[in-house]
Coordinates of C-alpha atoms and ligand atoms in Angstrom, one line a residue:
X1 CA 0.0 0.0 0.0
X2 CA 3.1 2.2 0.8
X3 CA 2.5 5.2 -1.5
X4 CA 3.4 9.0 -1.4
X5 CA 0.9 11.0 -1.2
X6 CA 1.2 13.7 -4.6
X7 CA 1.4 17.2 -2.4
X8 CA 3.7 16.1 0.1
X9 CA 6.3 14.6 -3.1
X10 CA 6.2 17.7 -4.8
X11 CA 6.5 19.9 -1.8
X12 CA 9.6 17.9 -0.9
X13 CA 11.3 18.7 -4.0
X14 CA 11.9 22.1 -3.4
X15 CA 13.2 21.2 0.4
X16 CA 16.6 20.1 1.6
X17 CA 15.2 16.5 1.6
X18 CA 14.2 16.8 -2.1
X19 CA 13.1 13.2 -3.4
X20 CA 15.2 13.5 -6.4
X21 CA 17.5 10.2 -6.8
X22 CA 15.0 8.1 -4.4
X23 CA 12.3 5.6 -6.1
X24 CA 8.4 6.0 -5.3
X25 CA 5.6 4.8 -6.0
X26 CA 2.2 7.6 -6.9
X27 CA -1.0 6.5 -7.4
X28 CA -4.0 8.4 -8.5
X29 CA -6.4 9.5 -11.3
X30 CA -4.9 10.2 -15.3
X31 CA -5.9 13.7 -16.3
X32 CA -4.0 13.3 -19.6
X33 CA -1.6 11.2 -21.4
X34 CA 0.3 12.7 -24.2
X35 CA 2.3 10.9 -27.0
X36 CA 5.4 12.3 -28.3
X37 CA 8.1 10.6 -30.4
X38 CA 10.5 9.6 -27.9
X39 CA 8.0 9.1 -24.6
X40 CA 4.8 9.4 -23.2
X41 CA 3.3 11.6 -20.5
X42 CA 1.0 11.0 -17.9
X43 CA -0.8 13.5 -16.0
X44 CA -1.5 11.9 -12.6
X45 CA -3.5 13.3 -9.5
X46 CA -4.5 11.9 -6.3
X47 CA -6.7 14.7 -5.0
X48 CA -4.2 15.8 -2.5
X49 CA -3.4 19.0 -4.2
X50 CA -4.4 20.4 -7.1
X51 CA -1.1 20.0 -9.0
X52 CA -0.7 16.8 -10.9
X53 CA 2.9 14.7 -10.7
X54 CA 3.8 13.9 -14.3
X55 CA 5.4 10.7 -15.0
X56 CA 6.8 9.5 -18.3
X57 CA 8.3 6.4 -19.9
X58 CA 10.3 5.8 -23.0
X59 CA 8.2 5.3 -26.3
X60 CA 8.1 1.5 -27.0
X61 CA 8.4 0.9 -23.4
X62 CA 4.8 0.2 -22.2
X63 CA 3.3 -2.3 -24.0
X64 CA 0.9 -1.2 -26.6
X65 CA -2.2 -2.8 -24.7
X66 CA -1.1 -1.2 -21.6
X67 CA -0.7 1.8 -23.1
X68 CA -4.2 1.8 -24.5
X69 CA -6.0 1.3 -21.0
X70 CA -3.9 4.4 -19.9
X71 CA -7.1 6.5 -20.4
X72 CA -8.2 10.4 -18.6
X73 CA -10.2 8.8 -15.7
X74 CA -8.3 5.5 -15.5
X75 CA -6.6 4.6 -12.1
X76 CA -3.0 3.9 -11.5
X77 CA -0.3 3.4 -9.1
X78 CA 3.2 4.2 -10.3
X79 CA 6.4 3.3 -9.2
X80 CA 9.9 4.6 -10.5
X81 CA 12.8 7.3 -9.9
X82 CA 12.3 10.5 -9.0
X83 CA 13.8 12.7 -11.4
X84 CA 14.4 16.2 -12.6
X85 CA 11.7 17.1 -15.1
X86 CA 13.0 18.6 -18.4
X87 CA 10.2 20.1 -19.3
X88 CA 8.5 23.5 -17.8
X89 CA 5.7 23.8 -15.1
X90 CA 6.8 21.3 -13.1
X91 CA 10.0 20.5 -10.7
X92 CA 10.0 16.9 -11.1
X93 CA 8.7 14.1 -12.5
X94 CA 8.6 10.4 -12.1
X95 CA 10.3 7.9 -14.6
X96 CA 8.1 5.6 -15.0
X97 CA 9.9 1.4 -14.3
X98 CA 6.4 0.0 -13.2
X99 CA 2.4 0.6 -13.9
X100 CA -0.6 -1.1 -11.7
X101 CA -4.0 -0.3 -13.8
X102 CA -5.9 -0.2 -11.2
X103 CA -9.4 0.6 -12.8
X104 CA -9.7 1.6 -16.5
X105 CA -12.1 4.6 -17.8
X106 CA -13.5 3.7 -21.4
X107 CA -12.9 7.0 -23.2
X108 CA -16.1 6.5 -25.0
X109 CA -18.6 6.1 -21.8
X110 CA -16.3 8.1 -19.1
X111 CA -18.1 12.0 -19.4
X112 CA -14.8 14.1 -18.1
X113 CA -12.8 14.5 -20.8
X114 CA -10.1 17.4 -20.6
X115 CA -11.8 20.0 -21.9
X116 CA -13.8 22.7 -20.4
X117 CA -17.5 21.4 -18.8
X118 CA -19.9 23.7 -17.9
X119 CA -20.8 23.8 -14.4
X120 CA -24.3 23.0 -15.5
X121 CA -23.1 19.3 -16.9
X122 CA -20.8 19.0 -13.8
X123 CA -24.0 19.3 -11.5
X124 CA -25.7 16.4 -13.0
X125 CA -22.7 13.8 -12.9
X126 CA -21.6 15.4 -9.0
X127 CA -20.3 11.7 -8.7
X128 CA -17.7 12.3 -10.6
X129 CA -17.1 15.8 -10.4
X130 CA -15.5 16.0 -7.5
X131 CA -12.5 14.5 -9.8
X132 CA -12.4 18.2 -11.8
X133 CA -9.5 20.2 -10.5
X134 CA -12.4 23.0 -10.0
X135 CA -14.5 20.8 -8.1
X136 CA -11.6 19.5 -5.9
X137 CA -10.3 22.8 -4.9
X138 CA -13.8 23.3 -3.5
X139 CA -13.4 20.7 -1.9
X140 CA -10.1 21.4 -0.2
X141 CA -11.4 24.7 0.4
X142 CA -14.2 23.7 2.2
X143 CA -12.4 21.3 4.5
X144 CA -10.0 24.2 5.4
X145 CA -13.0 26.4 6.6
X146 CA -14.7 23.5 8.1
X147 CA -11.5 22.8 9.9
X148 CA -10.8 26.3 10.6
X149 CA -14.3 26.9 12.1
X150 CA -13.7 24.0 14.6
X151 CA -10.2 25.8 15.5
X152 CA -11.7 29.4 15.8
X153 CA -14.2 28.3 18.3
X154 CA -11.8 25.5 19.8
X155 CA -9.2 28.5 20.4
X156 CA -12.0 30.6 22.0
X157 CA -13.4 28.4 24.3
X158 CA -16.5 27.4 22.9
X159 CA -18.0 24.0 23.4
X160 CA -19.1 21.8 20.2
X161 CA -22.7 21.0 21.1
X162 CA -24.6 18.4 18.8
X163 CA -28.4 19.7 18.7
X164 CA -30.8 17.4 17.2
X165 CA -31.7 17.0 13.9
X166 CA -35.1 15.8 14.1
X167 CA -36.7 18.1 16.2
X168 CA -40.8 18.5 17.4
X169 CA -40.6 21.7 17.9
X170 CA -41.4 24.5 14.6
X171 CA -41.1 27.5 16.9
X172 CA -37.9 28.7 15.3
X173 CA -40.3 30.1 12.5
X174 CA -37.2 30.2 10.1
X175 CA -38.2 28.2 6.9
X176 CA -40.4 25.2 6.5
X177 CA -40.5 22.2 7.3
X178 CA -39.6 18.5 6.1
X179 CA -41.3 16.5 8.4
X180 CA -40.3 12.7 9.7
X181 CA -42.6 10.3 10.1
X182 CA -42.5 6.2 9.6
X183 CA -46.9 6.6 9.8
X184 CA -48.0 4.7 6.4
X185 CA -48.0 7.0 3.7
X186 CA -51.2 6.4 1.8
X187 CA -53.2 5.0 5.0
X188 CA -51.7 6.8 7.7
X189 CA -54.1 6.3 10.9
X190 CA -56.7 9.5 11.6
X191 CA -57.8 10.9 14.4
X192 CA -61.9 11.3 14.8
X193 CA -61.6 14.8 13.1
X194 CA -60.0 13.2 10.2
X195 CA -56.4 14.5 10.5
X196 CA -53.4 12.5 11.0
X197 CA -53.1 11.0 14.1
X198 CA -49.8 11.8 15.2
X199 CA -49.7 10.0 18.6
X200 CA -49.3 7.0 16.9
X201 CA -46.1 8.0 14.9
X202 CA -42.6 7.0 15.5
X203 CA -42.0 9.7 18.5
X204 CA -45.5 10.0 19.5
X205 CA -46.5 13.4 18.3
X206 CA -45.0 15.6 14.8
X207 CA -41.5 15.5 14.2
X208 CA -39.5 17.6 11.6
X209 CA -35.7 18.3 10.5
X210 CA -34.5 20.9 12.1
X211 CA -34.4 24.3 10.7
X212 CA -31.9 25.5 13.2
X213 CA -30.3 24.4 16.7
X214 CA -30.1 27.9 18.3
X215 CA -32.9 27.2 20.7
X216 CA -31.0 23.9 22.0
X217 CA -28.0 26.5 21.4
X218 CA -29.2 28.8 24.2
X219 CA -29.5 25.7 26.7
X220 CA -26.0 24.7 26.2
X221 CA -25.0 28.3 26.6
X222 CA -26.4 28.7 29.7
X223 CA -24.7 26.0 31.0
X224 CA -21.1 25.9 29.3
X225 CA -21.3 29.4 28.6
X226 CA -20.0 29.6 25.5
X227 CA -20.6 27.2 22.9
X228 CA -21.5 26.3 18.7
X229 CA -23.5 24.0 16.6
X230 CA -22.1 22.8 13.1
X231 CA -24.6 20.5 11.6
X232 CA -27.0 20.1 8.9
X233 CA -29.8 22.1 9.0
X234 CA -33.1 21.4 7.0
X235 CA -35.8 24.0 4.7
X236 CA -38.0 23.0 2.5
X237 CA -38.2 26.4 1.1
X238 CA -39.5 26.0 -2.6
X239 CA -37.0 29.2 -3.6
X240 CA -34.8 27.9 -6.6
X241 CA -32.0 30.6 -5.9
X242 CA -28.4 30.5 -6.3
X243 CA -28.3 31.5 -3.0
X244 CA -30.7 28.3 -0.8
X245 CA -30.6 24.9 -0.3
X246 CA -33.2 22.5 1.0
X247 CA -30.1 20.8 2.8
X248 CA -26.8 22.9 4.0
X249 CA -24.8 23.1 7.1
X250 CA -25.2 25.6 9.9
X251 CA -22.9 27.0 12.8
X252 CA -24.4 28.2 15.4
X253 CA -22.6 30.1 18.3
X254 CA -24.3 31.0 21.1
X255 CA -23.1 33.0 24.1
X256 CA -23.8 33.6 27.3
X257 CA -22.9 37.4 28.8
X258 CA -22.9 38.7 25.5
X259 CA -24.5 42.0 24.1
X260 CA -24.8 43.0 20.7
X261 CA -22.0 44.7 20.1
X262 CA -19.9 41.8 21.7
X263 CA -22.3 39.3 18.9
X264 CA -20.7 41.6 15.9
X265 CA -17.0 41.6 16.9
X266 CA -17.1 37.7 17.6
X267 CA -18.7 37.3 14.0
X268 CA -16.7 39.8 11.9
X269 CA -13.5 38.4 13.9
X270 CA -14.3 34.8 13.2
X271 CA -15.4 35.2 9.2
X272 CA -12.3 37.4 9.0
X273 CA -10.1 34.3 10.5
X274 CA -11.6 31.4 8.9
X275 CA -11.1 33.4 5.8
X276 CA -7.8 34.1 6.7
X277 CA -6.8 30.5 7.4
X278 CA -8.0 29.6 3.9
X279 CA -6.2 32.2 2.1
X280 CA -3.0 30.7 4.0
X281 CA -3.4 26.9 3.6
X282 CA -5.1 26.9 0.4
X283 CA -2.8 29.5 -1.9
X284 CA -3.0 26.7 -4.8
X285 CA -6.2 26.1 -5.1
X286 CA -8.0 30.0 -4.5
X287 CA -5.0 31.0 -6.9
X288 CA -6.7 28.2 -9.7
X289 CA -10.3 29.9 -9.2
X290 CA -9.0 32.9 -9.0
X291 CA -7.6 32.5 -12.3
X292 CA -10.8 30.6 -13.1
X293 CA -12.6 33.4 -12.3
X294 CA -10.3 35.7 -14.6
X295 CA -10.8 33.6 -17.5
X296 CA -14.8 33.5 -17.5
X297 CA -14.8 37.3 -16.7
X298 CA -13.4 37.6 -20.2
X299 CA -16.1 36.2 -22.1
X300 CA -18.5 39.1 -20.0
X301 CA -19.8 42.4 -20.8
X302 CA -17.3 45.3 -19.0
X303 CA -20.2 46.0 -16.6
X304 CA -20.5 42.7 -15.5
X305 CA -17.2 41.7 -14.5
X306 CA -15.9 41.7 -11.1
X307 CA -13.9 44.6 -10.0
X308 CA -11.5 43.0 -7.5
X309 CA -10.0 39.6 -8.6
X310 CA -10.6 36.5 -6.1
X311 CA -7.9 36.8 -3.8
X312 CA -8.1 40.6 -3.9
X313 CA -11.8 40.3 -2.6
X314 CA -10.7 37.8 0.0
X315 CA -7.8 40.1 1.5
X316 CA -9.7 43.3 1.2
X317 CA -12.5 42.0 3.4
X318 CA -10.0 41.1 6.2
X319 CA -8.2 43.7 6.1
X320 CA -11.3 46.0 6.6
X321 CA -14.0 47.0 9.2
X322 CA -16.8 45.5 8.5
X323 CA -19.6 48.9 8.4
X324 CA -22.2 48.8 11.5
X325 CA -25.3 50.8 11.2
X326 CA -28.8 50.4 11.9
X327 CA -31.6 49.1 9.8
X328 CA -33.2 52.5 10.3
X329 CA -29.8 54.5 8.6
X330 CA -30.0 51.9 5.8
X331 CA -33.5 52.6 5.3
X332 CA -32.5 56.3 4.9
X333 CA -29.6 55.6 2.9
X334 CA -31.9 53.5 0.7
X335 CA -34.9 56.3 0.5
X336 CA -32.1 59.0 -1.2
X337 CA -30.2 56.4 -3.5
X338 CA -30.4 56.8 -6.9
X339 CA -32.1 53.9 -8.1
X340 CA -35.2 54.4 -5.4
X341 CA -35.2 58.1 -7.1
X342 CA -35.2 56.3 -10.2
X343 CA -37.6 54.2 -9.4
X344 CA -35.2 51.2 -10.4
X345 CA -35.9 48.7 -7.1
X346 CA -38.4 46.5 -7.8
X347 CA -39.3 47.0 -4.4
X348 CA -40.8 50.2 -2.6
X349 CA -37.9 51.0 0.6
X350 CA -39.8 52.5 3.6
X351 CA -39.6 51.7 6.8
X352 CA -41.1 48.3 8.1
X353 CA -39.9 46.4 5.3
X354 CA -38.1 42.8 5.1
X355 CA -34.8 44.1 3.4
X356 CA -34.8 42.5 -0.2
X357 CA -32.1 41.0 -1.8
X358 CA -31.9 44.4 -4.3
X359 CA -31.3 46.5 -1.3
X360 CA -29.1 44.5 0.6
X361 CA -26.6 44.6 -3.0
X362 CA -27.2 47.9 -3.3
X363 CA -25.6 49.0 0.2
X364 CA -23.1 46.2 0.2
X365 CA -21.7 47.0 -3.3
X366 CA -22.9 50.2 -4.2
X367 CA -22.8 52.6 -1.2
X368 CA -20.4 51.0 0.8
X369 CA -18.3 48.6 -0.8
X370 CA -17.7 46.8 1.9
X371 CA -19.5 43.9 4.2
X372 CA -22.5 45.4 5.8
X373 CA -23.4 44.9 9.8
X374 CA -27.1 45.7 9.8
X375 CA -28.7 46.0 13.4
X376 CA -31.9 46.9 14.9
X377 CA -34.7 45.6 13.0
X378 CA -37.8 46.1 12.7
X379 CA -39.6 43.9 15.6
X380 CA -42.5 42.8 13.2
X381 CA -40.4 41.3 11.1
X382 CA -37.3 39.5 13.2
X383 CA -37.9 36.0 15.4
X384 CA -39.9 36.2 18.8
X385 CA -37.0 35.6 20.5
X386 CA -34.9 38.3 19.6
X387 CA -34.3 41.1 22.9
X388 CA -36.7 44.2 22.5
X389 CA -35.2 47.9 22.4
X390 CA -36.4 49.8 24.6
X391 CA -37.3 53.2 22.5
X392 CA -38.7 52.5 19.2
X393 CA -36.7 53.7 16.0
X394 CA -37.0 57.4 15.0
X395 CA -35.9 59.4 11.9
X396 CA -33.3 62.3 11.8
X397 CA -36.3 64.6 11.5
X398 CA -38.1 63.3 14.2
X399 CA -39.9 60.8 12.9
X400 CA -41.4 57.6 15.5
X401 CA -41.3 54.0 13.7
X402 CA -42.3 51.4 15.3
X403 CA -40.7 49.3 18.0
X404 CA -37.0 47.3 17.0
X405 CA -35.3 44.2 18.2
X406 CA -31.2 43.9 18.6
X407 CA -31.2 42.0 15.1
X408 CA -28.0 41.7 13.3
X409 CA -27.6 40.5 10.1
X410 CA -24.4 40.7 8.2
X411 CA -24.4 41.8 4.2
X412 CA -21.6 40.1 1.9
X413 CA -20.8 41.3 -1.3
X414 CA -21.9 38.4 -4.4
X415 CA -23.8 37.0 -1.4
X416 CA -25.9 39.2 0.7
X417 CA -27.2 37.7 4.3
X418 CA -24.4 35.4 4.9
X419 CA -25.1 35.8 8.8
X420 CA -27.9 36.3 11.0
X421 CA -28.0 36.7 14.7
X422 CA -29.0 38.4 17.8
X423 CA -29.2 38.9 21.4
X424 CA -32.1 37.3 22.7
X425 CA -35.0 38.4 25.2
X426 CA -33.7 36.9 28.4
X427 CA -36.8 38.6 30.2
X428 CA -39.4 35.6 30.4
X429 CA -42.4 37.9 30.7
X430 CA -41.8 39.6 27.8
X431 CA -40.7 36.8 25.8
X432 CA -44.0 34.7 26.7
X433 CA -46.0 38.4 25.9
X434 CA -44.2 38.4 22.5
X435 CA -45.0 34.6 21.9
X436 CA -48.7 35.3 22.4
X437 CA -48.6 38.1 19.9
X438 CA -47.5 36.1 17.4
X439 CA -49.5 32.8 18.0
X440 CA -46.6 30.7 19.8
X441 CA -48.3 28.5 22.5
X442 CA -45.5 29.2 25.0
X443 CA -46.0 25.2 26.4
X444 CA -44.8 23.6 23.0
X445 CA -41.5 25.0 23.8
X446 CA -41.7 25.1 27.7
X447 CA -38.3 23.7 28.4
X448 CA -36.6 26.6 26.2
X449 CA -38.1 29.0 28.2
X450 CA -36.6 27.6 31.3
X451 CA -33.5 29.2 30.6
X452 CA -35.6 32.2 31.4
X453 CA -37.2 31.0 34.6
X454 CA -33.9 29.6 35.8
X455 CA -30.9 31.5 36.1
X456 CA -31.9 33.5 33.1
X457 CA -28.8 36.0 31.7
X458 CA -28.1 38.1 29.2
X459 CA -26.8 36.0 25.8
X460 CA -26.7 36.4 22.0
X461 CA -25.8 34.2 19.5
X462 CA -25.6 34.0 15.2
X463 CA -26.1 31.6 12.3
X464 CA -23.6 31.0 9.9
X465 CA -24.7 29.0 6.6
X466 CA -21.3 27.5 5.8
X467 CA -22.2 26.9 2.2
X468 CA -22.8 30.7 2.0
X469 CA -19.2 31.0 3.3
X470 CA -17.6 28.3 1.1
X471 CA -19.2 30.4 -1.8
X472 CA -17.9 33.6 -0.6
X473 CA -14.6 31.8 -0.3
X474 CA -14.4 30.1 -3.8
X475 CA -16.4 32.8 -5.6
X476 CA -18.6 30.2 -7.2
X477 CA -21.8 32.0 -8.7
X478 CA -24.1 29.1 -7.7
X479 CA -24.3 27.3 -3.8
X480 CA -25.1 23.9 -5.4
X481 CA -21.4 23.8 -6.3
X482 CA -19.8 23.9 -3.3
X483 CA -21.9 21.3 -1.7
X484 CA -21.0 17.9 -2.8
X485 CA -24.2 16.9 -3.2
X486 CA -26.8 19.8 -3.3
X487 CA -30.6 18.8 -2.2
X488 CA -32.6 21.3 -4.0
X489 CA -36.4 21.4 -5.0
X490 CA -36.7 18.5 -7.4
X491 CA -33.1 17.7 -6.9
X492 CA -31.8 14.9 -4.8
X493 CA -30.2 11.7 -7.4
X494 CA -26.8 11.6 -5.6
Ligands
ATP501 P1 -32.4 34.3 3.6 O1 -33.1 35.5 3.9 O2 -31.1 34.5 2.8 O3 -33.2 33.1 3.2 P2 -32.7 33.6 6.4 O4 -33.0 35.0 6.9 O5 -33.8 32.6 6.1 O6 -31.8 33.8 5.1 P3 -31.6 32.6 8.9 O7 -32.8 31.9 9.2 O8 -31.2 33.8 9.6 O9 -31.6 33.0 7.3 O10 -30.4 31.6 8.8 C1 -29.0 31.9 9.2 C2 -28.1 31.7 8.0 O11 -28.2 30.5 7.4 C3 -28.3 32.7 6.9 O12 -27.6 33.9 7.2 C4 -27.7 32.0 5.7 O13 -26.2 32.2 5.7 C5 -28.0 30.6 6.0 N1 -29.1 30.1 5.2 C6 -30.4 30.3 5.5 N2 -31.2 29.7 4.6 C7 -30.4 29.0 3.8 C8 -30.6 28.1 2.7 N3 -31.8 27.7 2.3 N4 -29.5 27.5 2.1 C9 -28.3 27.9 2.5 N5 -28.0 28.7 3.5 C10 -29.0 29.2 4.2
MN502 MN1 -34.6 32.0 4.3

């Protein structure tokens, strides 16, 4: 089995214990093969960096019905001298003394050939795209933020907490639903008013998949203080956007002792250092869709093509402040921007409204130009759980709106939301009065508000949807490409 691994060969060779001289053995995926006169050439990669290892043996020395199973796709291990490469774009190379065909890739049936695929294609064989050098960086990528995002909070003190993922509880409010059930599907039992009878389901009553863990969250954080979820998180939201998914992952801090204000330094610190980490451990593969992303530019119209390149984007965004204002400044900022004069949103801006995507873009990469901390919401249209302010919102000339919440959502460039948090109502009278208003029977969730009978304390928390992140991060245009297998509406084969 004894192999070396592809990354750590080639990062050898430019060491003091460079591999030159010694004999390995690779083994991996063929990307190419090329025939010259004198030899052929074999692109080989093992998905542990993006760079392939070329190996090459002499023409004639391969027999001819080797050589013909040597195929892009096929499967190979390797073994021969390290050497020198002659050639450009790569250190070294292996010469090839012995092939293993592993598993062979008929040219004729095997859909990646080396050539450009549109993404579009890629998404309906995602079992084998992951073997695309675009594809893999995601990947990579993605394992670097997942692993840095375990590290950030590690380093900080914060506590992993598992939350469920079938839950009976739909307080949350935030999407809906997919719900469990093992009940038979075409006679499921009634109950005398002719609805399902739920009692004699699986878990006794309804169940779902969760649509977040923050309520869980805020019991773990009230007893370990500080801790974060990192799971997948469930909406059967029928929105076909680049943007949703029915299935992605979440992370979830929640904190106990926490205002506001401490809520938006721990998330612009945190996105800035997962980002950071990434840009540091993954320098091959953001520089491939970085270039990636320079080549497709070409083939757009001036207007639409990205002002900063990928790695510019990535660096300028840690190395600013993130801009905090209210929802109530936006809204004014939005009132006296040109396309509201011009009547060019598609949606009327006054106060009380759900921020639309338009508007978010528009102060993200219009006004500002830089991530967006939006705060104070509207109460009307934020969570019950959120804490209440205590004066209602008012306009530079005077004007009353109505009553906010400590809301925070934070604005991405390309992305829009890519966070949303808040502290939360710790007061448990005024928590059950705003569960009433809304239609929340306050005893379906009576252990959540427990915390608030029991040692209640003054906490906030956030939700991070990592896929958002990793799209951020790779500059993809679409989220079902940085998933590896994207659960969509009417989209679930893999
Ligand atoms: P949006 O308005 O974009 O649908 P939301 O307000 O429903 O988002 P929250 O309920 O606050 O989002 O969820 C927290 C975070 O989870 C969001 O900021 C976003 O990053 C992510 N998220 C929410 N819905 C989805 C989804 N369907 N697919 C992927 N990520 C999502
Ligand atoms: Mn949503």
């Amino acid at each position: 089995m004894s192999y070396l691994p592809i990354k750590q060969l080639l990062k050898a060779a430019t060491g003091v214990d460079s591999p030159v001289g010694s004999t390995a053995t690779v083994k991996g995926w063929v990307r190419t093969k090329r025939e010259s006169k004198n030899a052929v050439f074999i692109a080989l990669n093992d998905g542990s960096t993006i760079q392939n290892i070329q190996a090459v043996a002499e023409a004639g020395q391969l027999p001819e019905v080797t050589l013909k199973l040597i195929t892009t796709g096929s499967c190979l291990s390797i073994t021969g001298q390290i050497v020198e490469s002659q050639g450009s774009g790569q250190a070294i190379e292996i010469k090839i003394a012995e092939v293993v065909i592993y598993g062979t890739a008929d040219p004729e049936k095997y859909p990646l050939q080396p050539k450009r695929h549109s993404l579009e294609f890629l998404r309906e064989i995602a079992h084998l795209r992951p073997r695309t050098n675009t594809f893999s960086a995601i990947l990579r990528i993605r394992h670097a933020l997942a692993f840095a995002i375990h590290k950030y909070f590690n380093d900080h003190g914060f506590f992993y907490l598992n939350t469920p993922i079938i839950t009976a509880s739909d307080a949350e409010g935030a999407g809906e639903m997919f719900r469990v059930t093992t009940l038979d599907a075409i006679k499921p039992p009634l109950t005398e008013d002719g609805k399902v009878d739920y009692s004699q389901d699986f878990f006794g009553r309804e169940t779902n998949l969760t649509v977040s863990g923050q309520l869980e969250g805020e019991l773990g954080a009230m007893a370990l203080g500080k801790i974060y979820t990192f799971g997948p998180t469930f909406r059967a939201e029928n929105s076909n956007t680049t943007r949703h998914l029915a299935e992605f992952w979440m992370i979830e801090p929640e904190m106990a002792f926490y205002e506001l204000e401490d809520n938006m330094n721990l998330a612009e610190d945190f996105v800035k250092t997962v980002i950071r980490y990434a840009i540091q451990h993954c320098a091959d593969d953001l520089a491939f869709l970085d270039n990636r992303l320079k080549e497709e530019d070409k083939t757009k119209k001036k207007e639409e093509q990205s002002e900063l390149g990928l790695l510019e984007k990535l660096q300028f965004v840690i190395n600013n402040e993130f801009v905090r204002l209210t929802y109530t400044e936006a809204i004014e900022i939005l009132i006296s921007s040109k396309p509201a004069k011009k009547g060019q949103f598609q949606f009327e801006v006054k106060w009380g409204i759900d921020l639309q995507s338009e508007h978010e873009r528009y102060l993200v990469e219009k006004h500002f130009k830089k991530p967006v901390i939006l705060t104070n919401y509207p109460r009307a249209i934020k969570a019950f759980y959120m804490k209440q302010d205590h004066e209602p919102a008012t306009s530079p000339r005077g004007e009353v709106f109505g009553p906010t919440v400590r809301a925070m959502d934070v604005l991405f460039p390309g992305i829009g939301e890519i966070i949303g948090g808040s502290q939360r109502e710790e007061d448990l009278d005024k928590l059950v009065a705003r569960m009433q208003e809304v239609g929340i029977e306050p005893e379906a969730i009576w252990w959540y508000l427990d915390t608030r009978r029991f040692g209640t304390a003054p906490h906030a928390g956030f939700g991070l949807g990592f896929e958002r992140l990793v799209l951020f991060v790779t500059g993809m245009g679409n989220i079902r490409d940085v998933i590896p297998f994207p659960r969509a509406p009417k989209t679930a084969e893999f």
